[in-house]
CSV table of C-alpha atoms in Angstrom, one decimal:
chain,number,residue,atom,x,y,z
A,11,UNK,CA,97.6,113.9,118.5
A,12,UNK,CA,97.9,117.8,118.3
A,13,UNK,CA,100.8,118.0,116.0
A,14,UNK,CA,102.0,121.5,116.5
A,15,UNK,CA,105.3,123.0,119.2
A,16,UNK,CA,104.9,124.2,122.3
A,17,UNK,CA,107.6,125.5,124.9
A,18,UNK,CA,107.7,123.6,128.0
A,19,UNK,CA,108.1,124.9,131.6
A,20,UNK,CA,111.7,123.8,131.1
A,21,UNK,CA,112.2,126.4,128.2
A,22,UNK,CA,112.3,123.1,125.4
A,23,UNK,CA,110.4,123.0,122.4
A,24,UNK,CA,108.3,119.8,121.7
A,25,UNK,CA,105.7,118.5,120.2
A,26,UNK,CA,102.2,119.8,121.8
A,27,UNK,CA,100.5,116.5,122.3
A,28,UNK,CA,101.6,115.6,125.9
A,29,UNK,CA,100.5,119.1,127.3
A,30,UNK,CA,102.3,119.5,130.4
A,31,UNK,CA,101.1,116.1,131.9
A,32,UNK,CA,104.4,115.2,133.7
A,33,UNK,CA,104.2,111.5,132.6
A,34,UNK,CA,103.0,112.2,129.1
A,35,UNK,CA,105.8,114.6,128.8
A,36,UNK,CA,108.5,112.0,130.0
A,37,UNK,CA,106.8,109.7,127.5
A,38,UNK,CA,107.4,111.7,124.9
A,39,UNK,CA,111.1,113.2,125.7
A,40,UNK,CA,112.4,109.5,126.3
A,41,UNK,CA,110.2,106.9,125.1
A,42,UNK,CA,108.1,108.3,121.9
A,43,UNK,CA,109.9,107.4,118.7
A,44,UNK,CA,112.8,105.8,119.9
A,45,UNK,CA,114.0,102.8,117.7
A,46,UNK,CA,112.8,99.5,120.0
A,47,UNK,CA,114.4,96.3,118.9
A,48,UNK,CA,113.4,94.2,122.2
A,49,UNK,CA,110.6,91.7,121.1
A,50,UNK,CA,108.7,91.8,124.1
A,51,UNK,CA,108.4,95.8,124.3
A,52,UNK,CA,107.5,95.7,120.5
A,53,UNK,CA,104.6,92.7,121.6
A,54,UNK,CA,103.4,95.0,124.5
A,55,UNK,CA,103.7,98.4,122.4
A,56,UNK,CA,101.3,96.7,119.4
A,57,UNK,CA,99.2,95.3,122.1
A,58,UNK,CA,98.8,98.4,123.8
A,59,UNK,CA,97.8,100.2,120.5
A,60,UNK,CA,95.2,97.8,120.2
A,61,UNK,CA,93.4,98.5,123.5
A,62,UNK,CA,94.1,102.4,123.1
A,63,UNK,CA,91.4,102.2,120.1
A,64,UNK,CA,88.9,104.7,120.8
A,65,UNK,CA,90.9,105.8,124.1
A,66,UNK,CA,93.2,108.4,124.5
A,67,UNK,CA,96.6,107.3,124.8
A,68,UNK,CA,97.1,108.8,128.3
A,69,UNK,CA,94.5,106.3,129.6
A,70,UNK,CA,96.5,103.3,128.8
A,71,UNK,CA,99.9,105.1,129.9
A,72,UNK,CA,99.1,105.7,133.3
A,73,UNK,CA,97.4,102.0,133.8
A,74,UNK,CA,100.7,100.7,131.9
A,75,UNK,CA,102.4,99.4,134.8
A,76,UNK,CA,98.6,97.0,135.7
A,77,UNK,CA,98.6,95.6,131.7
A,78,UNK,CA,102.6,94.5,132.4
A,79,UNK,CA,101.4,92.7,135.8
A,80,UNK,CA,98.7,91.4,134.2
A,81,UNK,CA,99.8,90.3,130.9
A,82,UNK,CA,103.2,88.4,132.4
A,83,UNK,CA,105.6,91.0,131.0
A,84,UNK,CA,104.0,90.6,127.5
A,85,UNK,CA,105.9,87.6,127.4
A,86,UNK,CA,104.2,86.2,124.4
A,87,UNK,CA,105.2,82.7,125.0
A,88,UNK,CA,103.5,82.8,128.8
A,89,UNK,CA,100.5,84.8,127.4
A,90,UNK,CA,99.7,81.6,124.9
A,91,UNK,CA,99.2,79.5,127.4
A,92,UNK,CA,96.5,81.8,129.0
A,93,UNK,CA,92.6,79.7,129.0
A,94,UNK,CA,89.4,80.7,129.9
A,95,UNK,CA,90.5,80.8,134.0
A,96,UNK,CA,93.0,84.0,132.5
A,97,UNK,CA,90.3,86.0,130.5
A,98,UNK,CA,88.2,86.0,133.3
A,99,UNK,CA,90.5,87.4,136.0
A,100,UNK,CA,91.4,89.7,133.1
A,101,UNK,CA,88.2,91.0,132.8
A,102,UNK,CA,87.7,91.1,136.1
A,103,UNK,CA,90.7,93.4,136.5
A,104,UNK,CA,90.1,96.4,137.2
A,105,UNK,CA,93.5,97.9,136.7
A,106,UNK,CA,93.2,97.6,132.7
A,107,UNK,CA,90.9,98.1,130.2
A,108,UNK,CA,88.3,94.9,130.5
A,109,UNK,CA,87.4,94.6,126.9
A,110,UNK,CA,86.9,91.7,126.4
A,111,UNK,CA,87.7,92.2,122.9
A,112,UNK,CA,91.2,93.6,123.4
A,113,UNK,CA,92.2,90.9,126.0
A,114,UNK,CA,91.2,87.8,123.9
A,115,UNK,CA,93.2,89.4,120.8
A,116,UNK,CA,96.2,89.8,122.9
A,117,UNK,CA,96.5,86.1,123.9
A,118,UNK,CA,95.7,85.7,119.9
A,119,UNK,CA,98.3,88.2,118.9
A,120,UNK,CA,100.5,86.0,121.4
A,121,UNK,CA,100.3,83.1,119.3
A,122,UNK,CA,100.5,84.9,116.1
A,123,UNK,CA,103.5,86.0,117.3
A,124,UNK,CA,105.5,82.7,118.1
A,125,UNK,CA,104.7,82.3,114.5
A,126,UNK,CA,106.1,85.0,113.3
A,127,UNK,CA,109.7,84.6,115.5
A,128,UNK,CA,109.9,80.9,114.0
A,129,UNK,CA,109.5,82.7,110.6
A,130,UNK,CA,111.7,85.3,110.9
A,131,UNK,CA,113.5,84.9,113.9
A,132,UNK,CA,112.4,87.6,115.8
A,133,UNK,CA,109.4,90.7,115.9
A,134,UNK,CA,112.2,93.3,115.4
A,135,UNK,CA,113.2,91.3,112.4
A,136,UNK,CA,109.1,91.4,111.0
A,137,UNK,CA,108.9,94.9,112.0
A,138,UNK,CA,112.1,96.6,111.3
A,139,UNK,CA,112.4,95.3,107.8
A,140,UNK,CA,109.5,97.7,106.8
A,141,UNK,CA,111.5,100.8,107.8
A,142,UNK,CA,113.7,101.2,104.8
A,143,UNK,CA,110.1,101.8,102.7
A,144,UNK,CA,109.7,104.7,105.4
A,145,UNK,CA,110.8,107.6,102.6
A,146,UNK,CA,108.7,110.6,103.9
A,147,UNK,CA,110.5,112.6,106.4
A,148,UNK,CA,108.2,114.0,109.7
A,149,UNK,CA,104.9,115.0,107.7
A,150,UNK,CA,103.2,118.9,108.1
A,151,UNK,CA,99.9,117.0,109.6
A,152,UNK,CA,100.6,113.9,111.1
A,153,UNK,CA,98.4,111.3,109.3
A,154,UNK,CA,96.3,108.9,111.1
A,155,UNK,CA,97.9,105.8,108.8
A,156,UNK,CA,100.2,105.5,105.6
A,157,UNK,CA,100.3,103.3,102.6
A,158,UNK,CA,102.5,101.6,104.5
A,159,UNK,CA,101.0,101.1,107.7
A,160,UNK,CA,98.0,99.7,105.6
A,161,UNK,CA,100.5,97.0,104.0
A,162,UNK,CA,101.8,96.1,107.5
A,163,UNK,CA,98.3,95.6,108.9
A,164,UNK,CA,96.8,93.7,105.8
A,165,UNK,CA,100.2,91.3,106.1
A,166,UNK,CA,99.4,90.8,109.9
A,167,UNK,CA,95.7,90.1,109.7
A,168,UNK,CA,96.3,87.5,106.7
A,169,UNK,CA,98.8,86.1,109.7
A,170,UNK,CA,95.7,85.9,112.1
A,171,UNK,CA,96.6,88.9,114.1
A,172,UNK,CA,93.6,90.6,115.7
A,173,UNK,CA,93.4,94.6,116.5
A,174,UNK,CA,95.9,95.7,114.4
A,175,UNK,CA,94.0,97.9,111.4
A,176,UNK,CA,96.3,100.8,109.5
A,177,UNK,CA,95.7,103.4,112.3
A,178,UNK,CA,97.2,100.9,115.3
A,179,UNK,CA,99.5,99.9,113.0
A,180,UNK,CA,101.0,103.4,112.3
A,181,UNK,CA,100.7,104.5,116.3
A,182,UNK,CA,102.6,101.4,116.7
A,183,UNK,CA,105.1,102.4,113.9
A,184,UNK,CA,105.5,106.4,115.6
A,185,UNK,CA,105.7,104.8,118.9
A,186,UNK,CA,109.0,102.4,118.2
A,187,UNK,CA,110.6,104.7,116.0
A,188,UNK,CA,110.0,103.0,112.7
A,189,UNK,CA,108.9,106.4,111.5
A,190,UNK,CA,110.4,109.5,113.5
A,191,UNK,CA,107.1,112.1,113.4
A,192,UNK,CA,108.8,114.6,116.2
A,193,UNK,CA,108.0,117.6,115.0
A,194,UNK,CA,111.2,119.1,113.0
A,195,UNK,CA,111.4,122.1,115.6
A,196,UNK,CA,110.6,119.6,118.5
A,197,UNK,CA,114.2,119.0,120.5
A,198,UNK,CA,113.9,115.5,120.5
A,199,UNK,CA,113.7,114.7,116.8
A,200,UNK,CA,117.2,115.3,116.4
A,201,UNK,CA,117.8,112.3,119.2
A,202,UNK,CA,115.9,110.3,117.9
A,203,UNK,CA,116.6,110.5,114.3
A,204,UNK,CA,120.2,110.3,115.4
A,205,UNK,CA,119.6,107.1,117.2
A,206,UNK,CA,117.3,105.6,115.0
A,207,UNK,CA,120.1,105.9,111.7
A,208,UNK,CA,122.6,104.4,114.1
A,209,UNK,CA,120.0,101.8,115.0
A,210,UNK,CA,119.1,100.8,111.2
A,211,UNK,CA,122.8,100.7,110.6
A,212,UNK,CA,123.0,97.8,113.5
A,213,UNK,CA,120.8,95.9,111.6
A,214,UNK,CA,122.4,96.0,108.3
A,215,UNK,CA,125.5,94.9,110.3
């Protein structure tokens, strides 16, 4: 991602990544770095890091809607039932990305999840409890992983997660709002930094 301002059509400063794509910029104003807590968004936003690798992120926005109908909501306890009959329509579906890959780690990644909810009761649990070693604010070039995105990812793969190296990871972290990397002059980090205090404070609650 381009991580410099630009002034929209609307007069708003943002971040420069989503051009002026209409969807990419309604991404960004109202989904990008907001704190998620729902376990099956957090399931389908890691899972739809994984098949972004090597892709530009547009591509797998505008065939979101196809990877929800195909992957039962991201519904992780549905997707672990999934056989052979499943990853053959799958890669037969030409509404996602057939990588065969990708589509075999996500009914993986399903299973490794059940795990982790019986662990720790939920994702958001897992996941959120890495946000209080976020301590660097929105950075001057965003990086393409952290320290800590590279613990997250070693701690999932020794779980058996698939797809999920430091760079996923930390996508996956900007994308849920476990680190806020709006620009500081962008008009949504304000919103989101608001929201995502008020969110961490929830969970100390």
């Amino acid at each position: 991602m381009v991580d410099a301002i630009t002034i929209g059509a609307d007069g708003a400063a943002r971040c420069a990544w989503p051009g002026d794509d209409e969807l990419y910029v309604q991404y960004h104003d109202q989904e990008w770095g907001y704190p998620e807590g729902n376990d099956n968004k957090l399931f389908e936003k890691i899972c739809l890091e994984g098949f972004q690798a090597g892709l530009a992120w547009i591509t797998i926005l505008r065939k979101r809607e196809h990877f929800r109908e195909a992957f039962s909501s991201f519904d992780c306890n549905k997707i672990s039932r999934y056989g052979e009959k499943e990853v053959q329509a799958l890669k037969s579906n030409a509404g996602i990305v057939r990588h065969e890959g990708k589509i075999r780690s996500v009914i993986n990644n399903a299973h490794r999840a059940k795990e982790l909810i019986s662990e720790k009761g939920s994702l958001k649990n897992y996941f959120w409890y890495f946000s209080q070693f976020v301590t660097d604010g929105p950075h001057d070039k965003l990086p393409a992983k952290t320290e800590l995105s590279e613990v997250i990812s070693k701690d999932l793969k020794d779980r058996g997660w698939t797809w999920v190296g430091p760079t996923t990871v930390y996508s996956f972290m900007q994308a849920t709002g476990i680190v806020n990397d709006h620009h500081l002059e962008c008009h949504i980090h304000k919103i989101v930094q608001s929201e995502r205090e008020s969110f961490m404070k929830s969970l100390q609650g």
